[in-house]
């Protein structure tokens, strides 16, 4: 069966060249196509003859270190503008912030029923050993699922080196391995080996019949704080008192533990009186926080604190920014603690 796939190129190593000797910079989609005869002569895409492709570039193309919430909003609008006419979407994106973008998009999209697949590469498409071709081909299978009789993955996902990961569960775990991403607390949504196996029972499906839409606002009044031995949050307390921030992602030790010094109690009560949300997460890549298990986590048993459970750093930060951006103070904490898109167990 024919399927329609929309591909948006945003930049990243996938299409980078070291032209002026200033380090890798993204090239245009035209240069990529020019370089790759298989793409230029349409033989690469002929192989996917059952698919109608739409290509677009999000200008200007960037190193994903330059990604911003405004760009997330522009990507989301591109998907929305093409939503009715396509079966699946591929976003070609740099790997550095790919997990942030995937998490952010997962919250932006309301009632998503089609695959939105993010992918990129560790080696540019211009390199003879590029992983970009495999990653793009694999992403085409997932987004063009209809043509291959595959199960539809109605989620924002990351397709990288034979794995399909839930976008808001993924983290970049290597700067150079082709296996650049992992999903520490959740199984792969699909594996692309000789055969493609979709783990249907894991898929997150929207529970309403409502139409696809966007909620695109993100607040930048948040901070991401990692606790370390001997850390005293006195500057953080001043920041909270000044009301310049509305939320904190607090990366605690182990299962939600903090030093037992009085200053942490002060921080929590200042947060309470200024309605500054705290989303508590763990520094450990695997496992979850369990508030109250140790005496050293009891300070966090407060209504201003949300238990982040096993959420990734990337999902925690984007979720907090998104909740503050889109909801009023009285509703925020309840929404923050919900499992919105399969981001927590
Ligand atoms: N700096 C690059 C980027 O994120 C890294 C990559 O794509 O792998 O755009």
GROMACS .gro file of N, CA, C and O and ligand atoms in nm, residues 11-14 16 62-65 93-97 121-122 172, ligand 1:
model
   77
   11UNK      N    1   1.937   2.006   0.991
   11UNK     CA    2   2.082   2.022   1.009
   11UNK      C    3   2.140   1.904   1.086
   11UNK      O    4   2.087   1.793   1.080
   12UNK      N    5   2.249   1.928   1.160
   12UNK     CA    6   2.313   1.820   1.236
   12UNK      C    7   2.421   1.751   1.154
   12UNK      O    8   2.435   1.772   1.032
   13UNK      N    9   2.499   1.665   1.222
   13UNK     CA   10   2.610   1.594   1.158
   13UNK      C   11   2.568   1.522   1.031
   13UNK      O   12   2.647   1.512   0.937
   14UNK      N   13   2.448   1.470   1.028
   14UNK     CA   14   2.395   1.399   0.911
   14UNK      C   15   2.437   1.469   0.781
   14UNK      O   16   2.484   1.405   0.688
   16UNK      N   17   2.664   1.739   0.754
   16UNK     CA   18   2.771   1.837   0.777
   16UNK      C   19   2.897   1.812   0.694
   16UNK      O   20   2.929   1.698   0.660
   62UNK      N   21   2.096   2.412   1.113
   62UNK     CA   22   2.177   2.442   1.233
   62UNK      C   23   2.252   2.319   1.286
   62UNK      O   24   2.215   2.205   1.258
   63UNK      N   25   2.354   2.346   1.362
   63UNK     CA   26   2.408   2.248   1.456
   63UNK      C   27   2.303   2.244   1.568
   63UNK      O   28   2.259   2.350   1.614
   64UNK      N   29   2.264   2.128   1.611
   64UNK     CA   30   2.151   2.122   1.704
   64UNK      C   31   2.182   2.183   1.841
   64UNK      O   32   2.093   2.197   1.924
   65UNK      N   33   2.308   2.224   1.863
   65UNK     CA   34   2.339   2.298   1.986
   65UNK      C   35   2.264   2.431   1.986
   65UNK      O   36   2.247   2.493   2.091
   93UNK      N   37   1.792   1.562   1.237
   93UNK     CA   38   1.827   1.655   1.345
   93UNK      C   39   1.964   1.617   1.399
   93UNK      O   40   2.002   1.499   1.400
   94UNK      N   41   2.040   1.714   1.448
   94UNK     CA   42   2.167   1.683   1.513
   94UNK      C   43   2.145   1.597   1.637
   94UNK      O   44   2.038   1.604   1.700
   95UNK      N   45   2.247   1.517   1.670
   95UNK     CA   46   2.226   1.423   1.780
   95UNK      C   47   2.241   1.488   1.918
   95UNK      O   48   2.189   1.437   2.016
   96UNK      N   49   2.315   1.601   1.926
   96UNK     CA   50   2.346   1.656   2.058
   96UNK      C   51   2.221   1.686   2.141
   96UNK      O   52   2.219   1.663   2.261
   97UNK      N   53   2.120   1.742   2.076
   97UNK     CA   54   1.999   1.780   2.151
   97UNK      C   55   1.876   1.705   2.101
   97UNK      O   56   1.763   1.744   2.130
  121UNK      N   57   2.285   1.135   1.251
  121UNK     CA   58   2.400   1.048   1.225
  121UNK      C   59   2.518   1.088   1.311
  121UNK      O   60   2.527   1.203   1.354
  122UNK      N   61   2.607   0.993   1.333
  122UNK     CA   62   2.732   1.022   1.403
  122UNK      C   63   2.842   1.060   1.304
  122UNK      O   64   2.936   1.129   1.338
  172UNK      N   65   2.116   1.065   2.491
  172UNK     CA   66   2.237   1.045   2.409
  172UNK      C   67   2.343   0.989   2.502
  172UNK      O   68   2.381   1.054   2.600
  346LIG     N1   69   2.687   1.888   1.691
  346LIG     C1   70   2.607   1.799   1.610
  346LIG     C2   71   2.461   1.842   1.625
  346LIG     O1   72   2.402   1.812   1.723
  346LIG     C3   73   2.627   1.659   1.654
  346LIG     C4   74   2.552   1.555   1.573
  346LIG     O2   75   2.461   1.581   1.497
  346LIG     O3   76   2.584   1.434   1.590
  346LIG     O4   77   2.409   1.909   1.540
   0.00000   0.00000   0.00000
